[in-house]
mmCIF file of C-alpha atoms and ligand atoms in Angstrom:
data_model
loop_
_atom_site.group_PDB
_atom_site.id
_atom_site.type_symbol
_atom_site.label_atom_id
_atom_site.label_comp_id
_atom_site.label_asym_id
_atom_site.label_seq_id
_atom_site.Cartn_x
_atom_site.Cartn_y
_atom_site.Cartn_z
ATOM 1 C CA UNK A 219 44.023 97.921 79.099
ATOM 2 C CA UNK A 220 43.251 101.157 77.686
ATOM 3 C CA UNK A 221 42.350 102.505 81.078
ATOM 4 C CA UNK A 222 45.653 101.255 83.691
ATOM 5 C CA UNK A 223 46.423 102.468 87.295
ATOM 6 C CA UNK A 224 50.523 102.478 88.128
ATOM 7 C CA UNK A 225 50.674 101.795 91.968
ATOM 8 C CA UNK A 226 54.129 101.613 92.758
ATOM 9 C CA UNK A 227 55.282 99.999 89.928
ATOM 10 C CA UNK A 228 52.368 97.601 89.608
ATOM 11 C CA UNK A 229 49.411 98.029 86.755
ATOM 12 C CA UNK A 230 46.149 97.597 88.017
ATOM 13 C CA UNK A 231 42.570 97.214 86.108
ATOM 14 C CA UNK A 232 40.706 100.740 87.276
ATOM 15 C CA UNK A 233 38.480 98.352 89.387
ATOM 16 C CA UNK A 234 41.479 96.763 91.537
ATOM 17 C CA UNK A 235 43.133 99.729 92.035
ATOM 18 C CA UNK A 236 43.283 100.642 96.204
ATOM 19 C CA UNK A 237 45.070 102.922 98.377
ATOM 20 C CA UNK A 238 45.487 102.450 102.066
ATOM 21 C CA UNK A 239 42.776 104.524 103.837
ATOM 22 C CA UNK A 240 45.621 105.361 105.720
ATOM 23 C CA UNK A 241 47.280 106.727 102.980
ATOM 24 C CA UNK A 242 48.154 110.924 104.012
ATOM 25 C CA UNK A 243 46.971 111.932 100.380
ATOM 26 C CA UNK A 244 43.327 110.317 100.951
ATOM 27 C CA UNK A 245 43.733 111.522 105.072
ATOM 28 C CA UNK A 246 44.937 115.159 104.367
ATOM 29 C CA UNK A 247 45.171 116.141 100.902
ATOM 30 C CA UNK A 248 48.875 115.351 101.448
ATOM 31 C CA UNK A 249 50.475 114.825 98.055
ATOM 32 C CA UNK A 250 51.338 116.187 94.688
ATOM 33 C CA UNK A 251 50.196 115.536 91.883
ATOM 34 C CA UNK A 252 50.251 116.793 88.026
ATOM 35 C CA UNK A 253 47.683 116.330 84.789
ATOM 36 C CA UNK A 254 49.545 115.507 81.191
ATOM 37 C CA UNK A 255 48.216 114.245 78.182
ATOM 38 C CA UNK A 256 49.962 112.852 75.099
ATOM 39 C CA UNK A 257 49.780 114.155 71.416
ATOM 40 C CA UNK A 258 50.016 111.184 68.580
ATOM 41 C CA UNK A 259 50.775 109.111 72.036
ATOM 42 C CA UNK A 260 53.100 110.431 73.201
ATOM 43 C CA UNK A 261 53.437 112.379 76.423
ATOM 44 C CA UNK A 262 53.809 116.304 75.402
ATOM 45 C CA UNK A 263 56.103 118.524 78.143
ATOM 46 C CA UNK A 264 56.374 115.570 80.312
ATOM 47 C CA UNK A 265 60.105 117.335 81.612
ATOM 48 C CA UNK A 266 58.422 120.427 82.713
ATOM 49 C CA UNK A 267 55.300 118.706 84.495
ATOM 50 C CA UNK A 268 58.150 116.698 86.191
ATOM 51 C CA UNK A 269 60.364 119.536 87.256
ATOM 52 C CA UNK A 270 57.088 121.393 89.052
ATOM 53 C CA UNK A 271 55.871 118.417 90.463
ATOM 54 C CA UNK A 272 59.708 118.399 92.077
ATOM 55 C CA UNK A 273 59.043 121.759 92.959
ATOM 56 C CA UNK A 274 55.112 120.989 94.409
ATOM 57 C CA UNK A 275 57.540 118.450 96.427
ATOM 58 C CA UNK A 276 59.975 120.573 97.421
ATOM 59 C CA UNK A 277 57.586 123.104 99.218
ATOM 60 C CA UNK A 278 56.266 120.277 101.193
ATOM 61 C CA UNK A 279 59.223 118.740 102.189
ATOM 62 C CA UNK A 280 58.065 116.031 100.489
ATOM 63 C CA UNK A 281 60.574 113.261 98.891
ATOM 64 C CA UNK A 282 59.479 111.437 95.502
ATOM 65 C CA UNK A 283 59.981 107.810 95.463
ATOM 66 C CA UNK A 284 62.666 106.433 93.302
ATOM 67 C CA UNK A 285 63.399 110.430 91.832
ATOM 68 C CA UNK A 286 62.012 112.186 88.701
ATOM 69 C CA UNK A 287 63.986 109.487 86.366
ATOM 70 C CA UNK A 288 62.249 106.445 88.094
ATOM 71 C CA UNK A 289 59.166 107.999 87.609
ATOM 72 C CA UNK A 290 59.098 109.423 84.271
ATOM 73 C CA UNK A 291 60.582 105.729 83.531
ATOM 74 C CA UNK A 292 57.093 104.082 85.126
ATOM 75 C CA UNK A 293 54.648 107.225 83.135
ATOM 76 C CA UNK A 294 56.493 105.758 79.906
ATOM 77 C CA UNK A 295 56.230 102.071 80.795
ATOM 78 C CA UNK A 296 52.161 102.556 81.618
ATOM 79 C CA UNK A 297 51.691 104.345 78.545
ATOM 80 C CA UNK A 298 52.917 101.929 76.542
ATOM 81 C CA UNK A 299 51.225 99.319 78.331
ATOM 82 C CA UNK A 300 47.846 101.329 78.177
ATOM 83 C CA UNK A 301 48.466 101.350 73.697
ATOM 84 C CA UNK A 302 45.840 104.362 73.635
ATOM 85 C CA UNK A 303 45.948 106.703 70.674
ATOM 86 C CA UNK A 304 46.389 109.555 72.906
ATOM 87 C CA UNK A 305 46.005 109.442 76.981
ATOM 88 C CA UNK A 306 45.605 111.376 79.856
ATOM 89 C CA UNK A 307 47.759 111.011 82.544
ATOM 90 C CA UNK A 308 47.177 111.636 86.211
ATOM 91 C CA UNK A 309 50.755 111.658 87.867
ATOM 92 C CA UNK A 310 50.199 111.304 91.920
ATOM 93 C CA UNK A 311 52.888 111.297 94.857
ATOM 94 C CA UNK A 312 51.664 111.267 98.183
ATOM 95 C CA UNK A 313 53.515 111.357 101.514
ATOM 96 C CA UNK A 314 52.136 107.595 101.911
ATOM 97 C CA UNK A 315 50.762 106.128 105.216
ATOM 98 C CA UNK A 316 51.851 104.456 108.299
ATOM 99 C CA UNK A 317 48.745 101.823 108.514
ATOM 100 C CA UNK A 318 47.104 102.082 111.865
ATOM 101 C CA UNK A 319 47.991 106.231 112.022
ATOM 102 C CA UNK A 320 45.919 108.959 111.843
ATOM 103 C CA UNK A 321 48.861 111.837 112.810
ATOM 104 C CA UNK A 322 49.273 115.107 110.885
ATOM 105 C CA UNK A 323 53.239 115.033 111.728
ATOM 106 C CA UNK A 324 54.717 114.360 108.660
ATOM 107 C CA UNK A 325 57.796 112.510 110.942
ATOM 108 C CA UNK A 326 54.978 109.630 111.210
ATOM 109 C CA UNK A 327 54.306 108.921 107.473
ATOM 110 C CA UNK A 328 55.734 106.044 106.317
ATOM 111 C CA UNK A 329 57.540 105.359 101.976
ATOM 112 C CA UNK A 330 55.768 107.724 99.532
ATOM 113 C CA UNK A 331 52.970 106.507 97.382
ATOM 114 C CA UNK A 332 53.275 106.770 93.353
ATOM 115 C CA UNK A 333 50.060 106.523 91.465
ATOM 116 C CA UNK A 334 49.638 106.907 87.510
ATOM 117 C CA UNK A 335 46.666 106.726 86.254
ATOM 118 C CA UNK A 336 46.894 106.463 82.262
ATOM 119 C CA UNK A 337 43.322 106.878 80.417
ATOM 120 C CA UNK A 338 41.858 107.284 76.873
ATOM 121 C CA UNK A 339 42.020 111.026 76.415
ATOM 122 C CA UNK A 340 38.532 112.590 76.092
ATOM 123 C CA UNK A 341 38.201 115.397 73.986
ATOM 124 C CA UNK A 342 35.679 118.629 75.068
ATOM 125 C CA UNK A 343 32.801 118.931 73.185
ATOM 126 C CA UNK A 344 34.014 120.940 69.963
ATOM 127 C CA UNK A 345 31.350 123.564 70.784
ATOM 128 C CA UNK A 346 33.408 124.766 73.618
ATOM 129 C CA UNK A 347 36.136 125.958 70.861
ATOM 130 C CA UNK A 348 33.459 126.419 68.357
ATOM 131 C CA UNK A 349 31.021 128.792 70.967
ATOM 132 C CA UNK A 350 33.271 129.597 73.265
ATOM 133 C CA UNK A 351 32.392 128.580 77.414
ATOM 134 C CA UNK A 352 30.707 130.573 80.225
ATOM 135 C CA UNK A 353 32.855 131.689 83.082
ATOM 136 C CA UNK A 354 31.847 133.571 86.150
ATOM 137 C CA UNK A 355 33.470 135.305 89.141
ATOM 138 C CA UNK A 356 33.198 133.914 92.283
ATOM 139 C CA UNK A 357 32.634 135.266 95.660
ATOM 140 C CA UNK A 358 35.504 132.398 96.641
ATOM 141 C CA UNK A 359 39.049 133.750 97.076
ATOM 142 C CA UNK A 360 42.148 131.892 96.246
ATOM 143 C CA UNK A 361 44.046 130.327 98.775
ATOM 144 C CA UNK A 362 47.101 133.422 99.817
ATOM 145 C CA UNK A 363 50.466 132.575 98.641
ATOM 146 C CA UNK A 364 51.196 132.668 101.922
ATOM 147 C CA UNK A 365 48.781 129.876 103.110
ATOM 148 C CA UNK A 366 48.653 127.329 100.468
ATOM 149 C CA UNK A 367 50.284 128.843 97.947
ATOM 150 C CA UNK A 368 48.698 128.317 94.616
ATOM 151 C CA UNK A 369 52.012 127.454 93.063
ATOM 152 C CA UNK A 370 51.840 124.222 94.656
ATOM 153 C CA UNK A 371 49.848 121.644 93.416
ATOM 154 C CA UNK A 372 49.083 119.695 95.835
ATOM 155 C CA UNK A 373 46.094 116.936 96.135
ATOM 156 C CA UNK A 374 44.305 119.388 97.819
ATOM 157 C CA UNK A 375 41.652 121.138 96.024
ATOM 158 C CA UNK A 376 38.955 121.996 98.247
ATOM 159 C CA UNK A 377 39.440 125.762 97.330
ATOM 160 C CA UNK A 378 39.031 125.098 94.067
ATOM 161 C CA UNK A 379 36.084 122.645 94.045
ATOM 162 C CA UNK A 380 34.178 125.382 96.201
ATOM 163 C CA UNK A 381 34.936 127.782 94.042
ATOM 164 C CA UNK A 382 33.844 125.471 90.616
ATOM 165 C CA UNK A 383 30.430 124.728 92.485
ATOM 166 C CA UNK A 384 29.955 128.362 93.057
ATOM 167 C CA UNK A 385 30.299 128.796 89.230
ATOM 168 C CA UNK A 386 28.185 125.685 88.321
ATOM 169 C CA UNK A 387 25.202 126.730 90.551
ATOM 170 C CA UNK A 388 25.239 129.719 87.971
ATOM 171 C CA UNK A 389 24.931 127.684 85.464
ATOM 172 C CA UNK A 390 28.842 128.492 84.057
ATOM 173 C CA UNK A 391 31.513 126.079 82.803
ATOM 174 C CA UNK A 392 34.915 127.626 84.917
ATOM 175 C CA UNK A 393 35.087 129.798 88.122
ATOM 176 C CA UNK A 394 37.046 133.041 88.126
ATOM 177 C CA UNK A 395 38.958 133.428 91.771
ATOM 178 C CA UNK A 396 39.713 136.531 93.099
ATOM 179 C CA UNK A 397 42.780 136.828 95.498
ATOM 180 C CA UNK A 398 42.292 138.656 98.649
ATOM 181 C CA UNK A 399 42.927 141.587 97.284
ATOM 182 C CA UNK A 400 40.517 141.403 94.472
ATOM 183 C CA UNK A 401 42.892 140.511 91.805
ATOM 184 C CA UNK A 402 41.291 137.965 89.467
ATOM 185 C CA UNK A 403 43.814 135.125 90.082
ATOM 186 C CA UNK A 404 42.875 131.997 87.743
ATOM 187 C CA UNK A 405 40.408 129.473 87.351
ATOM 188 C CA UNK A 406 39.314 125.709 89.779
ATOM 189 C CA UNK A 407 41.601 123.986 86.744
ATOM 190 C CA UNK A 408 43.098 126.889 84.384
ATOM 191 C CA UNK A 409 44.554 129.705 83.650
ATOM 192 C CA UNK A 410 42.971 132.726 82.326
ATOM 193 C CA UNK A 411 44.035 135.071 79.481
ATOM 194 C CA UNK A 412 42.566 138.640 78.408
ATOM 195 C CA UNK A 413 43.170 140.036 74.930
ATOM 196 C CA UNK A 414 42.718 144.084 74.530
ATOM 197 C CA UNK A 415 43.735 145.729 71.574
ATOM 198 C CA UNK A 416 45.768 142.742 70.224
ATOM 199 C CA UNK A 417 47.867 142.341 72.987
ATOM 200 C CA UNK A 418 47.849 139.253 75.760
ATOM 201 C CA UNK A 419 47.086 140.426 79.653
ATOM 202 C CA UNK A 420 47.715 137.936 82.164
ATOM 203 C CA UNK A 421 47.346 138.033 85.784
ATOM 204 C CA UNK A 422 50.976 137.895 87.256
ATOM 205 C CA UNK A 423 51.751 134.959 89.645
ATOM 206 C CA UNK A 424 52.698 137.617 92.365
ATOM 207 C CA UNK A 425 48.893 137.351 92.322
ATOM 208 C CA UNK A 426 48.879 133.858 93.308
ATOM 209 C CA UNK A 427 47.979 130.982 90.954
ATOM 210 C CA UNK A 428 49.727 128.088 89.394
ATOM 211 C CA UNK A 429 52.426 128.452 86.936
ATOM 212 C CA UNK A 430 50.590 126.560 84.209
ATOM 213 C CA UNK A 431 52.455 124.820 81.933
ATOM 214 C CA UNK A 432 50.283 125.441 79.149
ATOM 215 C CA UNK A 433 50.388 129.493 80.366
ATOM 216 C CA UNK A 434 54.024 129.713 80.151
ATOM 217 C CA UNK A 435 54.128 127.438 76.702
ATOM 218 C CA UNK A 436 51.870 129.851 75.423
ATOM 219 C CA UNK A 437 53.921 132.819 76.219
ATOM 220 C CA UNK A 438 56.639 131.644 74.259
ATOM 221 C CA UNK A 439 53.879 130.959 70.938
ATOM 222 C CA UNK A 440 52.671 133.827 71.350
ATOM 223 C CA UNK A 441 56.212 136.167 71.450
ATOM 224 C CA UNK A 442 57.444 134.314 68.541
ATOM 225 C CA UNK A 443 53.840 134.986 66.998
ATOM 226 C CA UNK A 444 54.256 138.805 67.614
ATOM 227 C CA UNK A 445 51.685 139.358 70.425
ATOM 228 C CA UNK A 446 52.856 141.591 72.800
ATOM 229 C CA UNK A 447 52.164 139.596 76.455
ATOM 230 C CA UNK A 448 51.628 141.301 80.329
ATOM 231 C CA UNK A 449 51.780 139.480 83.157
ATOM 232 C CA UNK A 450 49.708 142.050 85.306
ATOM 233 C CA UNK A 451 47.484 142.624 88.293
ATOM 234 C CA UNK A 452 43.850 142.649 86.923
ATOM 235 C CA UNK A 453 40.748 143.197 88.089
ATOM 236 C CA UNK A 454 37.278 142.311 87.337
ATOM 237 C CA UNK A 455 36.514 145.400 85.570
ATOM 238 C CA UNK A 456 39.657 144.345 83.050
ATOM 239 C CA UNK A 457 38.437 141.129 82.409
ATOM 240 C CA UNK A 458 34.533 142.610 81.518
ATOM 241 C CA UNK A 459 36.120 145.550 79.531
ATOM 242 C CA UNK A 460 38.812 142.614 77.335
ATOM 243 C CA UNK A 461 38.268 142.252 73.350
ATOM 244 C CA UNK A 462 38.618 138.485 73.870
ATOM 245 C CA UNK A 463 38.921 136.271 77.203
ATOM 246 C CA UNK A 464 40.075 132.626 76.767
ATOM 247 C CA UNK A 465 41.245 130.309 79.509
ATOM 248 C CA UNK A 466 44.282 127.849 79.409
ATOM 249 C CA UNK A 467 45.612 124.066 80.314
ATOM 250 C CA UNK A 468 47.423 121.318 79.676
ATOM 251 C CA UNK A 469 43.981 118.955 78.827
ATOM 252 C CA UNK A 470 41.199 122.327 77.613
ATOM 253 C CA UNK A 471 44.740 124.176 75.285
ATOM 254 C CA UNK A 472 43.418 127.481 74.338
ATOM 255 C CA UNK A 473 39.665 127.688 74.999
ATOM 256 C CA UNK A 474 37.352 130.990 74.094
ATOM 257 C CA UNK A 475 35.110 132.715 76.747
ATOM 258 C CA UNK A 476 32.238 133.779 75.646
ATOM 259 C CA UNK A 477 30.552 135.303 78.747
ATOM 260 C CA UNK A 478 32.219 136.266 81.993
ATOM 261 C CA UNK A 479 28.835 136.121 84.798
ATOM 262 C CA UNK A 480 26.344 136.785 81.918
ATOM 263 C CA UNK A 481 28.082 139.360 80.182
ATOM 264 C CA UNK A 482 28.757 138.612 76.981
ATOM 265 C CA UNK A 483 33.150 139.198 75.997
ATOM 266 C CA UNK A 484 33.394 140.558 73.022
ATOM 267 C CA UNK A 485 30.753 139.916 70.092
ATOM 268 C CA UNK A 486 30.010 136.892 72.120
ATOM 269 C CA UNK A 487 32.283 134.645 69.565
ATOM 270 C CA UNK A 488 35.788 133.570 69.917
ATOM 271 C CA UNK A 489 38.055 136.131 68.578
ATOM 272 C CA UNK A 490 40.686 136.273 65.859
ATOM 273 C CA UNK A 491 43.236 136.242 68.557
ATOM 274 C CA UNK A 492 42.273 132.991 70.396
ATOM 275 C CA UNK A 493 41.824 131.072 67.470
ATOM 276 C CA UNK A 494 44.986 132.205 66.159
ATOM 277 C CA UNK A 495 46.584 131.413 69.250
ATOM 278 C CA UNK A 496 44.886 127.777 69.975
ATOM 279 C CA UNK A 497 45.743 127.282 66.305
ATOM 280 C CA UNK A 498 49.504 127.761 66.571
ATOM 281 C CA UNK A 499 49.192 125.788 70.642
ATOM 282 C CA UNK A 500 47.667 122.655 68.698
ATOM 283 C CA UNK A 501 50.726 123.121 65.690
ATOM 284 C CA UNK A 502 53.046 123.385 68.285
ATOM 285 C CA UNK A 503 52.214 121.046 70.131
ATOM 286 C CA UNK A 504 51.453 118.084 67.362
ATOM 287 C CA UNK A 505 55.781 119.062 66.153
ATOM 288 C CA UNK A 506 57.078 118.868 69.998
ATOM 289 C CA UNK A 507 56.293 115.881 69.967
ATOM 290 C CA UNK A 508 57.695 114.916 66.931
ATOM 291 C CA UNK A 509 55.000 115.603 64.468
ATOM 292 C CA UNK A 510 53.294 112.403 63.482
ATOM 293 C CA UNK A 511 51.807 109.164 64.941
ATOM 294 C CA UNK A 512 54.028 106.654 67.268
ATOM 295 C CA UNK A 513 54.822 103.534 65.527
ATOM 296 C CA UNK A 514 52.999 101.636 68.807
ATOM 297 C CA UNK A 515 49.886 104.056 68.065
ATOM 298 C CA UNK A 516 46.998 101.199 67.093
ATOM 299 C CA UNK A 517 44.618 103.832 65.760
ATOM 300 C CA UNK A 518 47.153 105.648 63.795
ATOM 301 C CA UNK A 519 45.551 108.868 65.104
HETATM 302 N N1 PDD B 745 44.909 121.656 86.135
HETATM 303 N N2 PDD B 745 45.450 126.463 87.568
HETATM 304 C C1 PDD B 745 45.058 125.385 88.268
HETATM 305 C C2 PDD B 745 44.545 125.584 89.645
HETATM 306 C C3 PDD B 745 45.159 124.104 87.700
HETATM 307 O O1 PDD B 745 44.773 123.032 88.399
HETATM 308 C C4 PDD B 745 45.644 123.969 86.374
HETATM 309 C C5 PDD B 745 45.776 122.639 85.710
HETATM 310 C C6 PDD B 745 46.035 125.123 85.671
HETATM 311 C C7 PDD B 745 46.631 125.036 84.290
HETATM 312 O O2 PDD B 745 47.900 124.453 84.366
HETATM 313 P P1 PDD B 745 48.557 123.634 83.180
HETATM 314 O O3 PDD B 745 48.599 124.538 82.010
HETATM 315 O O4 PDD B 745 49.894 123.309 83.703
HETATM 316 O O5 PDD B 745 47.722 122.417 82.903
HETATM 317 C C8 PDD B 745 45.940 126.351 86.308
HETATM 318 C C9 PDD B 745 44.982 120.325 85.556
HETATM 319 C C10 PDD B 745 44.653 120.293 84.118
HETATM 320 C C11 PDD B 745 44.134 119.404 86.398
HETATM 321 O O6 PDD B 745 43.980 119.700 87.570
HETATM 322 O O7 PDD B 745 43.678 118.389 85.914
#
């Protein structure tokens, strides 16, 4: 079952697998949730996906169903039962329902709802690392830490799917989010990156934006690596003056920018930086996980 849906402890085929409509995470966006993927099959920073999505939790006042041991016990158990080379994994908690009730009071929802959705993991097209991707700014501001703070991430994404079909209607690949302030914050699913003069800017999660994973992963590659790294507070004009742009996350790694709104970054390739960095992210990655295929791994990949 190389695509398998974990509801509660029970695999489904993707074409069985139901939620209550009453459920609060279909109702109101009300539920966390986090995107992994394996390397060689096996699940790669699983513990720190975990701990924020106990955090995501946490600032809801939201419990997780059987803890963060039950449920990294149920992601292992459907990967195995999913045998794919290497997966992606949607992990899902939601406040759960109370069938019958539409009420935004929390007090009225009943058990949480798990979901884990394990699929073959689809690779970009290679010309996005090859080329580079377009990105553009948006007009779209990202939600204020003090509304729904970024740092959460919760099931809902409206801001962010605005803001991605504000990019796509100009014909780019990622969005660029500004925070009220007009501090570039980070991208509908990814962090971004500038490079100037060899070293790393960042914008700073005072800012407001997610903590990625693969962000603060690639902080510690990139110390060990030399690079001198700032988390700052940038603004457009420091992302269309950068040497090299790239944008970062747990499924797209280290991917080059080529053009921020039509301006090309750069010589309009990806730069020695980037593909130094997405080199030593992949070689990293591939020995954190232990370095070579999973005995259970059919393909061997
Ligand atoms: N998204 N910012 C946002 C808003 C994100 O949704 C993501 C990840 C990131 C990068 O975080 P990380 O390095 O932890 O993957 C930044 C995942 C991939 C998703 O929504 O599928």
């Amino acid at each position: 079952m190389p695509v398998l849906v974990n509801i509660n402890g029970e695999f489904f085929p993707p074409e069985e697998a139901y939620v209550s409509v009453f459920d609060r995470g279909f109702l109101f966006g009300d539920g966390v949730y986090e995107t992994a993927r394996t390397y060689f099959g096996r699940p790669f920073l699983l513990d720190r996906h975990l701990a924020r999505l106990q955090r995501s939790a946490d600032r809801l006042w939201m419990p997780i169903p059987g803890g963060l041991h039950g449920l990294e016990h149920e992601i292992r158990r459907s990967l195995e039962a999913a045998r794919n080379a290497d997966s992606y994994l949607r992990i899902m908690v939601t406040r759960g329902s109370r069938p019958g009730f539409v009420n935004l009071d929390a007090a009225t929802a009943g058990d949480g709802l798990i979901v884990i959705i394990v699929r073959p993991l689809e690779a970009f097209d290679p010309a996005c690392y090859a080329e580079g991707v377009d990105v553009a700014l948006v007009g779209v501001t990202r939600t204020g830490k003090r509304s729904l703070d970024p740092k959460i991430k919760s099931g809902n994404y409206l801001n962010n799917i605005i803001a991605l079909h504000e990019a796509r209607r100009q014909g780019a690949f990622e969005c660029l989010m500004p925070n009220q302030d007009g501090y570039i914050t980070e991208g509908s699913t990814s962090n971004v990156f500038l490079v100037k003069r060899g070293a790393l800017r960042t914008p700073s999660l005072e800012c407001g934006l997610l903590d990625g994973i693969t962000r603060s992963f690639l902080f510690e590659i990139a110390a060990e690596a030399g690079y001198r790294i700032r988390e700052e507070k940038l603004l457009p004009a420091d992302v269309f003056d950068a040497d090299e742009v790239f944008i970062t996350s747990s499924l797209k790694e280290v991917m080059p920018v080529r053009s921020v709104s039509g301006r090309q970054v750069g010589d309009g390739r990806p730069g020695a930086v980037t593909r130094d960095l997405l080199e030593r992210y992949r070689a990293r990655a591939h020995r954190e996980v232990g370095g070579e295929a999973a005995p259970t791994d059919p393909a061997g990949a």
